[in-house]
Amino acid sequence: MTEREVLTTLRTGLDSLADSLDRACFRLPFPSQARRERDRAELVRSIREYLLPRLRDPDAPIVVGIFGPTGSGKSVLLNTLAQKRLSAPGAVRPTTETPVIWAHRAHAGRYWQDFVRRVEERAGPQPDMTVGDDELTRTLTFIDTPPFDFVAPNGRVVAQDLLSLTDLVVFVASGLRYADGDAWDFIRHAQRRGLPILFVMNRLPPGEERHPLLSDYADRLAQAGLLMEPDPSLLFAVDEQDVSGGMLTQGAVTALRTELSDLADPSVRHDLLGQSTEGAVFELADRTEQLAGFVDEELDKARELRAAVDGAYDEQRSHVLDDVVSGRFRRFADLDPAAVVSDLAGVVTRHAGHAAQHAAAVWDLDSIGNRLLEQGGQGLWRHGSDTPHLAEAEIGSWIAGLEDLAVVATRRGRLNRWARRKVAAEMRALVLDPDRAAGKRLEKRYREDGVTALTSRARGALAVALDRVFAIDAARFYGVVGDVDILQGLSEALSSRATEVAMAAEALES
């Protein structure tokens, strides 16, 4: 396939994957439920707010995210690159709580509004924005980000969220805090995304004291696979100096600015965007496979919990049918239809209550089932509030249907209203009292083998009515654990879509 065809395939696959992820819903209260839901939402955002926009508009400026811990000097670095005060610096406190965007005015009409909207969704409204004519921003848009631990009013960790919009990371560490655990967690996250990273070591002591720090940082980065070799010259070193007007001397960032300017070369730009896009797709595919595994875990647990419900309700349904066959309800045989409906419905409702208790007792011993019971209150420990009315309606329908069954079974194919009622009453009595002998009228009309077959069909119709009552009562449990068919389909869709986009990314890479 041509590159254009591969890109079309990739975009189509990403659209389908986003739709599948949108349908994903982690309902069971596993300890990691909230994290799974966050991952799902983050993947949808990554597709719709980074990958698809980037693939649709590859000529849009490269987004350079400036990241680092509190006090590392990110804002001073951006100000020095711009040679103007764009972002308020602060040595200790997290001065940058709102992202600062620096871009070229030439792009303001083409993609600016959509890009700023995506930043606002992650970081809150009204980020600080500066547009100008610096040639560096003709191909690059910069974002100075809050530190890793800053949480926006909308509850989102801004730096992590802005990373998903980034094509290139400029990571700023100070000579004092380059080994911090939070910083390395963030770096590994960017590494999993496959993002190119430029490492700046800022606020270095002057003279010989700087060399051990640079060497140690380079060693650590090389061991983590973030530098090709432990060469300190691959880092961008910035010495500690007086900050005037929120900026360093321009010479402090000459090497970094030159490296960034080189990205204007079309071939370098193409390779960089290819690396960041492919890295994002491969990470997306891996994380989607993980989510598919979580769906499988939910599917297994849902099946286990449903099996407990099925077993409890099947047992109680069988008890009722066994009692019918054994004649335990013969006392109902000569009652009027309304009394049969009331009394038999009461029996069925009690058995539905027993089934609910047994199912809930099994769930109560399971950590997930127990939490589902707690969420649902006491309702699942007894039959549904509508079950008595449902049982009466189903048994009433069964009795009414016996007249139609009598007409269908008769050899002559017709019965008057009086005859239908009599036949239906005798059939009902035979079902409820299996030891009763069929009346002569019934034997004359249907013969002995016909009466046996007719009674069997009537008993089968009662079983169907009871099935509906127990199934609807059990459905209260099913509604809590979710539809296993949907979960099965979702797991398969996530895995297949993840494979499709990974294969398209590999084709694009080759």
Coordinates of C-alpha atoms in Angstrom, one line a residue:
M1 CA 0.0 0.0 0.0
T2 CA 1.0 3.6 -0.5
E3 CA 1.7 5.8 2.5
R4 CA -1.6 7.6 1.8
E5 CA -3.5 4.3 1.8
V6 CA -1.8 3.2 5.1
L7 CA -2.7 6.6 6.7
T8 CA -6.3 6.1 5.6
T9 CA -6.3 2.6 7.1
L10 CA -4.8 3.9 10.3
R11 CA -7.3 6.7 10.7
T12 CA -10.2 4.4 10.0
G13 CA -8.8 1.9 12.6
L14 CA -8.4 4.6 15.2
D15 CA -11.9 5.9 14.6
S16 CA -13.3 2.4 15.1
L17 CA -11.1 1.9 18.2
A18 CA -12.3 5.1 19.8
D19 CA -15.9 4.0 19.2
S20 CA -15.2 0.7 20.9
L21 CA -13.5 2.4 23.8
D22 CA -16.5 4.8 24.1
R23 CA -18.7 1.7 24.6
A24 CA -16.5 0.3 27.3
C25 CA -17.9 0.5 30.8
F26 CA -16.2 -1.0 33.8
R27 CA -19.1 -1.7 36.1
L28 CA -17.8 -4.3 38.6
P29 CA -16.2 -2.8 41.7
F30 CA -12.7 -4.1 41.3
P31 CA -10.2 -2.2 43.4
S32 CA -8.7 -0.8 40.1
Q33 CA -12.1 0.2 38.6
A34 CA -11.5 4.0 38.8
R35 CA -8.0 3.6 37.2
R36 CA -9.4 1.4 34.4
E37 CA -12.0 4.0 33.6
R38 CA -9.4 6.8 33.7
D39 CA -7.2 4.8 31.3
R40 CA -10.2 4.2 29.0
A41 CA -11.1 7.9 28.9
E42 CA -7.4 8.9 28.4
L43 CA -7.1 6.6 25.4
V44 CA -10.2 8.0 23.8
R45 CA -8.8 11.5 24.3
S46 CA -5.4 10.4 22.9
I47 CA -7.1 9.2 19.7
R48 CA -9.5 12.0 19.2
E49 CA -7.5 14.9 20.4
Y50 CA -3.9 14.0 19.4
L51 CA -3.6 11.2 16.9
L52 CA -6.5 11.9 14.6
P53 CA -5.9 15.7 14.5
R54 CA -2.1 15.0 13.8
L55 CA -2.8 12.5 11.1
R56 CA -5.4 14.8 9.4
D57 CA -3.0 17.8 9.5
P58 CA 0.6 16.6 9.5
D59 CA 1.7 20.1 8.5
A60 CA 0.5 21.7 11.8
P61 CA 3.3 23.0 14.1
I62 CA 5.2 20.5 16.2
V63 CA 4.0 20.8 19.8
V64 CA 7.0 21.1 22.2
G65 CA 6.0 20.4 25.8
I66 CA 8.4 21.8 28.4
F67 CA 8.1 19.6 31.5
G68 CA 9.9 19.3 34.8
P69 CA 9.5 19.3 38.5
T70 CA 8.8 22.3 40.7
G71 CA 11.7 24.8 40.7
S72 CA 13.6 23.2 37.8
G73 CA 13.5 26.5 35.8
K74 CA 11.1 25.6 33.0
S75 CA 9.6 29.1 32.8
V76 CA 13.0 30.8 32.8
L77 CA 14.1 28.5 30.0
L78 CA 11.0 29.4 27.8
N79 CA 11.5 33.1 28.5
T80 CA 15.1 32.8 27.5
L81 CA 14.2 31.0 24.2
A82 CA 11.7 33.7 23.5
Q83 CA 13.9 36.5 24.8
K84 CA 10.8 37.9 26.4
R85 CA 8.9 37.3 29.7
L86 CA 6.2 34.8 28.7
S87 CA 6.0 32.8 32.0
A88 CA 6.4 34.0 35.6
P89 CA 9.5 32.2 37.1
G90 CA 9.7 30.8 40.6
A91 CA 12.6 29.1 42.3
V92 CA 10.6 26.9 44.7
R93 CA 6.8 27.2 44.5
P94 CA 4.9 25.9 41.4
T95 CA 4.5 29.3 39.8
T96 CA 3.2 27.9 36.5
E97 CA -0.3 26.7 37.4
T98 CA -1.7 27.6 34.1
P99 CA 0.0 26.4 30.9
V100 CA 1.8 29.1 28.9
I101 CA 1.5 28.7 25.1
W102 CA 4.0 30.4 22.7
A103 CA 3.2 30.2 19.0
H104 CA 3.6 32.0 15.7
R105 CA 0.8 34.4 14.6
A106 CA 0.8 32.7 11.1
H107 CA -0.9 29.7 12.6
A108 CA -3.6 31.5 14.6
G109 CA -6.3 31.1 12.0
R110 CA -5.6 27.6 10.8
Y111 CA -5.5 25.4 13.9
W112 CA -5.2 27.7 16.9
Q113 CA -8.8 27.6 18.1
D114 CA -9.0 23.8 18.1
F115 CA -5.5 23.4 19.7
V116 CA -6.3 25.9 22.5
R117 CA -9.7 24.1 23.1
R118 CA -7.8 20.8 23.6
V119 CA -5.4 22.5 26.0
E120 CA -8.3 24.1 27.9
E121 CA -10.0 20.7 28.3
R122 CA -7.0 19.4 30.0
A123 CA -5.8 22.4 32.0
G124 CA -8.8 24.6 32.5
P125 CA -10.0 27.7 30.7
Q126 CA -7.9 30.6 29.6
P127 CA -4.3 29.4 29.4
D128 CA -1.7 32.2 29.0
M129 CA -1.0 32.7 25.3
T130 CA 1.5 34.7 23.3
V131 CA 1.7 34.8 19.6
G132 CA 4.6 36.5 17.7
D133 CA 7.0 36.4 14.8
D134 CA 9.9 34.4 16.2
E135 CA 11.1 32.0 13.4
L136 CA 11.5 29.3 16.0
T137 CA 7.7 29.2 16.4
R138 CA 7.0 29.0 12.7
T139 CA 7.3 25.2 12.9
L140 CA 7.1 24.8 16.7
T141 CA 4.4 25.6 19.3
F142 CA 5.7 25.6 22.9
I143 CA 3.8 24.8 26.1
D144 CA 5.3 25.6 29.5
T145 CA 3.5 23.2 31.8
P146 CA 2.8 23.0 35.5
P147 CA 4.8 20.6 37.6
F148 CA 3.8 16.9 37.8
D149 CA 1.9 17.1 41.1
F150 CA -0.3 20.1 40.2
V151 CA -3.9 19.2 39.9
A152 CA -6.3 21.6 38.0
P153 CA -9.7 22.6 39.5
N154 CA -11.3 20.0 37.2
G155 CA -9.3 17.3 39.0
R156 CA -6.9 16.4 36.2
V157 CA -3.1 16.2 36.5
V158 CA -2.3 18.8 34.0
A159 CA 1.3 17.8 33.1
Q160 CA 0.2 14.2 32.4
D161 CA -2.8 15.4 30.3
L162 CA -0.7 17.8 28.3
L163 CA 1.8 15.1 27.5
S164 CA -0.9 13.5 25.3
L165 CA -0.8 16.6 23.0
T166 CA 2.9 16.7 22.7
D167 CA 5.1 15.7 19.8
L168 CA 8.5 16.6 21.4
V169 CA 9.4 16.8 25.1
V170 CA 11.9 19.2 26.5
F171 CA 12.6 17.8 30.0
V172 CA 14.1 20.2 32.5
A173 CA 15.9 18.9 35.6
S174 CA 17.9 20.8 38.1
G175 CA 21.3 19.8 39.4
L176 CA 19.7 19.2 42.8
R177 CA 16.6 17.1 41.8
Y178 CA 17.4 15.2 38.7
A179 CA 17.1 11.8 40.5
D180 CA 13.6 12.4 41.9
G181 CA 11.3 9.5 41.6
D182 CA 8.3 11.5 40.3
A183 CA 10.5 12.9 37.5
W184 CA 11.6 9.5 36.4
D185 CA 8.0 8.2 36.5
F186 CA 7.1 11.0 34.1
I187 CA 10.1 10.4 31.9
R188 CA 9.2 6.7 31.6
H189 CA 5.6 7.7 30.7
A190 CA 7.0 9.8 27.8
Q191 CA 9.3 7.0 26.9
R192 CA 6.4 4.6 26.6
R193 CA 4.7 7.0 24.3
G194 CA 7.7 6.9 22.1
L195 CA 8.2 10.6 22.3
P196 CA 11.5 12.2 21.4
I197 CA 13.0 13.8 24.5
L198 CA 15.6 16.6 24.9
F199 CA 17.1 16.6 28.3
V200 CA 18.1 19.9 29.9
M201 CA 20.1 20.0 33.1
N202 CA 19.5 23.4 34.6
R203 CA 21.0 25.4 37.5
L204 CA 24.3 23.6 37.4
P205 CA 27.1 24.7 39.7
P206 CA 29.9 26.5 37.9
G207 CA 33.3 25.0 37.2
E208 CA 34.3 21.4 37.8
E209 CA 31.4 20.7 40.1
R210 CA 29.1 20.4 37.2
H211 CA 30.8 17.4 35.5
P212 CA 30.0 14.7 38.0
L213 CA 26.3 15.7 37.9
L214 CA 26.2 15.6 34.2
S215 CA 28.0 12.3 34.0
D216 CA 25.7 10.7 36.6
Y217 CA 22.6 12.0 34.9
A218 CA 23.8 10.8 31.5
D219 CA 24.6 7.3 33.0
R220 CA 21.1 7.0 34.4
L221 CA 19.5 8.0 31.2
A222 CA 21.6 5.6 29.1
Q223 CA 20.8 2.8 31.5
A224 CA 17.1 3.6 31.0
G225 CA 17.4 3.5 27.2
L226 CA 16.8 7.2 27.0
L227 CA 20.3 8.1 25.6
M228 CA 22.2 6.1 23.0
E229 CA 25.3 6.3 25.2
P230 CA 26.2 7.8 28.6
D231 CA 27.7 10.9 27.0
P232 CA 27.1 14.2 28.9
S233 CA 27.5 16.1 25.7
L234 CA 24.1 14.7 24.7
L235 CA 22.5 16.8 27.5
F236 CA 21.8 20.5 27.3
A237 CA 23.7 22.0 30.3
V238 CA 22.7 25.4 31.7
D239 CA 24.7 26.9 34.5
E240 CA 23.3 28.6 37.6
Q241 CA 23.3 32.4 37.0
D242 CA 21.5 35.5 37.9
V243 CA 18.0 35.8 36.4
S244 CA 17.2 39.2 35.0
G245 CA 13.7 40.0 33.9
G246 CA 12.8 36.3 34.2
M247 CA 15.5 35.3 31.6
L248 CA 19.0 34.0 31.4
T249 CA 21.6 35.3 29.0
Q250 CA 20.8 34.2 25.5
G251 CA 24.0 32.2 25.2
A252 CA 22.7 29.8 27.9
V253 CA 20.2 28.2 25.5
T254 CA 22.1 28.6 22.2
A255 CA 22.7 24.8 21.8
L256 CA 19.1 24.0 22.7
R257 CA 17.7 26.7 20.3
T258 CA 19.9 25.4 17.5
E259 CA 18.7 21.8 18.1
L260 CA 15.1 23.0 18.0
S261 CA 15.7 25.1 14.9
D262 CA 17.0 22.0 13.1
L263 CA 13.5 20.6 13.3
A264 CA 12.5 23.0 10.5
D265 CA 14.3 20.7 8.1
P266 CA 11.5 18.8 6.3
S267 CA 13.2 15.4 6.6
V268 CA 13.9 15.9 10.3
R269 CA 10.4 17.1 10.9
H270 CA 8.9 14.1 9.0
D271 CA 11.0 11.6 11.0
L272 CA 10.2 13.3 14.4
L273 CA 6.5 13.3 13.7
G274 CA 6.7 9.8 12.5
Q275 CA 8.4 8.7 15.7
S276 CA 6.0 10.5 18.0
T277 CA 2.9 9.4 16.1
E278 CA 4.0 5.7 15.8
G279 CA 5.0 5.7 19.5
A280 CA 1.6 7.0 20.5
V281 CA -0.1 4.4 18.3
F282 CA 2.0 1.5 19.7
E283 CA 1.4 2.7 23.3
L284 CA -2.3 3.0 22.5
A285 CA -2.4 -0.6 21.1
D286 CA -0.5 -2.0 24.2
R287 CA -2.8 -0.1 26.6
T288 CA -5.9 -1.2 24.7
E289 CA -4.8 -4.8 25.0
Q290 CA -4.5 -4.3 28.7
L291 CA -8.0 -2.8 28.8
A292 CA -9.2 -5.8 26.8
G293 CA -7.6 -8.0 29.5
F294 CA -9.6 -6.0 32.2
V295 CA -12.8 -6.6 30.2
D296 CA -12.0 -10.3 30.1
E297 CA -11.5 -10.2 33.9
E298 CA -14.9 -8.5 34.3
L299 CA -16.4 -11.0 31.8
D300 CA -15.1 -14.0 33.9
K301 CA -16.4 -12.5 37.1
A302 CA -19.7 -11.6 35.6
R303 CA -20.1 -15.2 34.3
E304 CA -19.2 -16.5 37.8
L305 CA -21.7 -14.3 39.5
R306 CA -24.4 -15.0 37.0
A307 CA -23.8 -18.7 37.3
A308 CA -24.5 -18.5 41.0
V309 CA -27.8 -16.7 40.2
D310 CA -28.7 -19.2 37.5
G311 CA -28.1 -22.1 39.9
A312 CA -30.2 -20.6 42.6
Y313 CA -33.2 -19.8 40.4
D314 CA -33.0 -23.1 38.4
E315 CA -33.1 -25.0 41.7
Q316 CA -36.2 -23.1 42.9
R317 CA -37.9 -23.4 39.5
S318 CA -37.3 -27.1 39.5
H319 CA -38.7 -27.4 43.0
V320 CA -42.0 -25.8 41.8
L321 CA -42.2 -28.0 38.7
D322 CA -41.4 -31.1 40.7
D323 CA -44.2 -30.2 43.2
V324 CA -46.6 -29.8 40.2
V325 CA -45.6 -33.2 38.9
S326 CA -45.8 -34.9 42.3
G327 CA -49.3 -33.5 42.9
R328 CA -48.3 -31.3 45.8
F329 CA -50.7 -28.6 44.5
R330 CA -53.7 -31.0 44.1
R331 CA -55.4 -28.9 46.8
F332 CA -55.7 -26.1 44.1
A333 CA -57.2 -28.4 41.5
D334 CA -60.9 -27.7 42.3
L335 CA -60.5 -24.0 43.2
D336 CA -61.9 -21.3 40.9
P337 CA -59.4 -19.7 38.5
A338 CA -59.0 -16.6 40.6
A339 CA -58.1 -18.6 43.7
V340 CA -55.6 -20.7 41.7
V341 CA -54.0 -17.6 40.4
S342 CA -53.6 -16.1 43.9
D343 CA -52.5 -19.3 45.7
L344 CA -50.1 -20.6 43.0
A345 CA -48.6 -17.1 42.5
G346 CA -47.9 -17.0 46.2
V347 CA -46.0 -20.2 46.0
V348 CA -44.0 -19.1 43.0
T349 CA -43.2 -15.7 44.7
R350 CA -41.9 -17.5 47.9
H351 CA -39.6 -19.7 45.8
A352 CA -38.4 -16.6 43.9
G353 CA -37.5 -15.1 47.3
H354 CA -35.6 -18.3 48.3
A355 CA -33.7 -18.1 45.0
A356 CA -32.8 -14.5 45.6
Q357 CA -31.6 -15.3 49.2
H358 CA -29.5 -18.2 48.0
A359 CA -27.9 -16.2 45.1
A360 CA -27.2 -13.2 47.4
A361 CA -25.7 -15.5 50.0
V362 CA -23.2 -16.8 47.4
W363 CA -22.4 -13.3 46.2
D364 CA -21.9 -12.2 49.8
L365 CA -18.9 -14.6 50.1
D366 CA -17.3 -13.1 47.0
S367 CA -15.4 -9.7 47.4
I368 CA -16.9 -8.3 44.2
G369 CA -20.4 -9.8 44.8
N370 CA -20.4 -8.4 48.3
R371 CA -19.7 -4.9 47.1
L372 CA -22.4 -5.2 44.5
L373 CA -24.8 -6.2 47.3
E374 CA -23.8 -3.3 49.4
Q375 CA -24.3 -0.9 46.4
G376 CA -27.8 -2.3 45.8
G377 CA -28.9 -2.2 49.4
Q378 CA -31.1 -5.1 50.7
G379 CA -33.2 -5.4 47.6
L380 CA -31.4 -8.4 46.1
W381 CA -31.8 -10.4 49.3
R382 CA -35.5 -10.9 48.5
H383 CA -37.8 -11.3 45.5
G384 CA -38.5 -8.2 43.4
S385 CA -41.3 -5.9 44.5
D386 CA -43.2 -6.6 41.2
T387 CA -42.7 -10.4 41.3
P388 CA -46.1 -11.2 43.1
H389 CA -48.0 -9.2 40.4
L390 CA -45.9 -10.8 37.7
A391 CA -46.5 -14.3 39.0
E392 CA -50.3 -13.6 39.1
A393 CA -50.2 -12.2 35.5
E394 CA -48.3 -15.2 34.1
I395 CA -50.4 -17.8 35.9
G396 CA -53.5 -16.0 34.8
S397 CA -52.3 -16.0 31.2
W398 CA -51.5 -19.7 31.5
I399 CA -55.1 -20.4 32.7
A400 CA -56.6 -18.3 29.9
G401 CA -54.4 -20.0 27.3
L402 CA -55.7 -23.4 28.2
E403 CA -58.9 -22.6 26.3
D404 CA -56.9 -21.9 23.2
L405 CA -54.9 -25.1 23.7
A406 CA -58.1 -27.1 24.0
V407 CA -59.4 -25.7 20.7
V408 CA -56.1 -26.5 18.9
A409 CA -56.0 -30.0 20.2
T410 CA -59.6 -31.0 19.5
R411 CA -60.0 -33.3 16.5
R412 CA -62.9 -31.3 15.1
G413 CA -61.0 -28.0 15.5
R414 CA -63.9 -26.1 17.1
L415 CA -65.5 -25.8 20.6
N416 CA -68.2 -23.5 21.8
R417 CA -67.5 -21.2 24.7
W418 CA -69.0 -23.5 27.4
A419 CA -67.1 -26.5 26.1
R420 CA -63.8 -24.6 26.1
R421 CA -64.2 -23.5 29.7
K422 CA -65.1 -27.0 30.8
V423 CA -62.2 -28.6 28.9
A424 CA -59.8 -25.9 30.2
A425 CA -60.9 -26.4 33.8
E426 CA -60.4 -30.2 33.5
M427 CA -57.0 -29.7 32.0
R428 CA -56.0 -27.3 34.8
A429 CA -57.2 -29.9 37.4
L430 CA -55.2 -32.7 35.7
V431 CA -52.0 -30.6 35.7
L432 CA -52.4 -29.7 39.4
D433 CA -53.5 -33.2 40.4
P434 CA -51.7 -35.8 38.3
D435 CA -53.4 -38.7 40.1
R436 CA -56.9 -37.5 39.0
A437 CA -58.6 -39.5 36.3
A438 CA -59.7 -37.7 33.2
G439 CA -63.4 -37.1 33.0
K440 CA -65.4 -39.0 30.4
R441 CA -66.2 -35.9 28.5
L442 CA -62.5 -35.2 28.1
E443 CA -61.6 -38.8 27.2
K444 CA -64.5 -38.9 24.6
R445 CA -63.4 -35.7 23.0
Y446 CA -59.6 -36.3 23.0
R447 CA -59.2 -40.1 23.7
E448 CA -56.7 -41.4 26.2
D449 CA -53.6 -40.7 24.3
G450 CA -54.8 -37.2 23.4
V451 CA -55.6 -36.4 27.0
T452 CA -52.1 -37.4 28.0
A453 CA -50.5 -35.3 25.3
L454 CA -52.8 -32.4 26.0
T455 CA -52.0 -32.5 29.7
S456 CA -48.3 -32.6 28.9
R457 CA -48.6 -29.5 26.7
A458 CA -50.6 -27.7 29.4
R459 CA -47.9 -28.6 32.0
G460 CA -45.2 -27.3 29.5
A461 CA -47.1 -24.1 29.1
L462 CA -47.1 -23.7 32.9
A463 CA -43.3 -24.3 32.9
V464 CA -42.9 -21.5 30.4
A465 CA -44.9 -19.2 32.5
L466 CA -42.8 -20.0 35.6
D467 CA -39.6 -19.5 33.5
R468 CA -40.6 -16.0 32.8
V469 CA -41.3 -15.2 36.4
F470 CA -38.0 -16.6 37.6
A471 CA -36.1 -15.1 34.7
I472 CA -37.4 -11.6 35.3
D473 CA -36.8 -11.8 39.1
A474 CA -33.2 -13.1 38.4
A475 CA -32.7 -10.3 35.8
R476 CA -32.3 -7.9 38.8
F477 CA -29.0 -9.6 39.5
Y478 CA -28.0 -9.7 35.8
G479 CA -28.6 -5.9 35.5
V480 CA -26.0 -5.3 38.3
V481 CA -23.2 -7.4 36.7
G482 CA -23.9 -6.3 33.1
D483 CA -24.5 -8.1 29.8
V484 CA -21.9 -10.8 29.2
D485 CA -22.6 -10.9 25.5
I486 CA -21.8 -7.2 25.3
L487 CA -18.6 -7.7 27.4
Q488 CA -17.6 -10.6 25.1
G489 CA -18.1 -8.5 22.0
L490 CA -16.3 -5.6 23.5
S491 CA -13.2 -7.7 24.5
E492 CA -13.0 -9.0 20.9
A493 CA -13.5 -5.6 19.4
L494 CA -10.8 -4.0 21.5
S495 CA -8.3 -6.7 20.7
S496 CA -9.0 -6.7 17.0
R497 CA -8.9 -2.9 16.7
A498 CA -5.7 -2.7 18.7
T499 CA -4.1 -5.2 16.3
E500 CA -5.4 -3.3 13.3
V501 CA -3.9 0.0 14.3
A502 CA -0.6 -1.6 15.4
M503 CA -0.3 -3.3 12.0
A504 CA -1.1 0.0 10.2
A505 CA 1.6 1.8 12.3
E506 CA 4.1 -0.9 11.5
A507 CA 3.3 -0.5 7.8
L508 CA 3.7 3.2 8.1
E509 CA 7.0 2.8 9.9
S510 CA 8.4 0.5 7.1

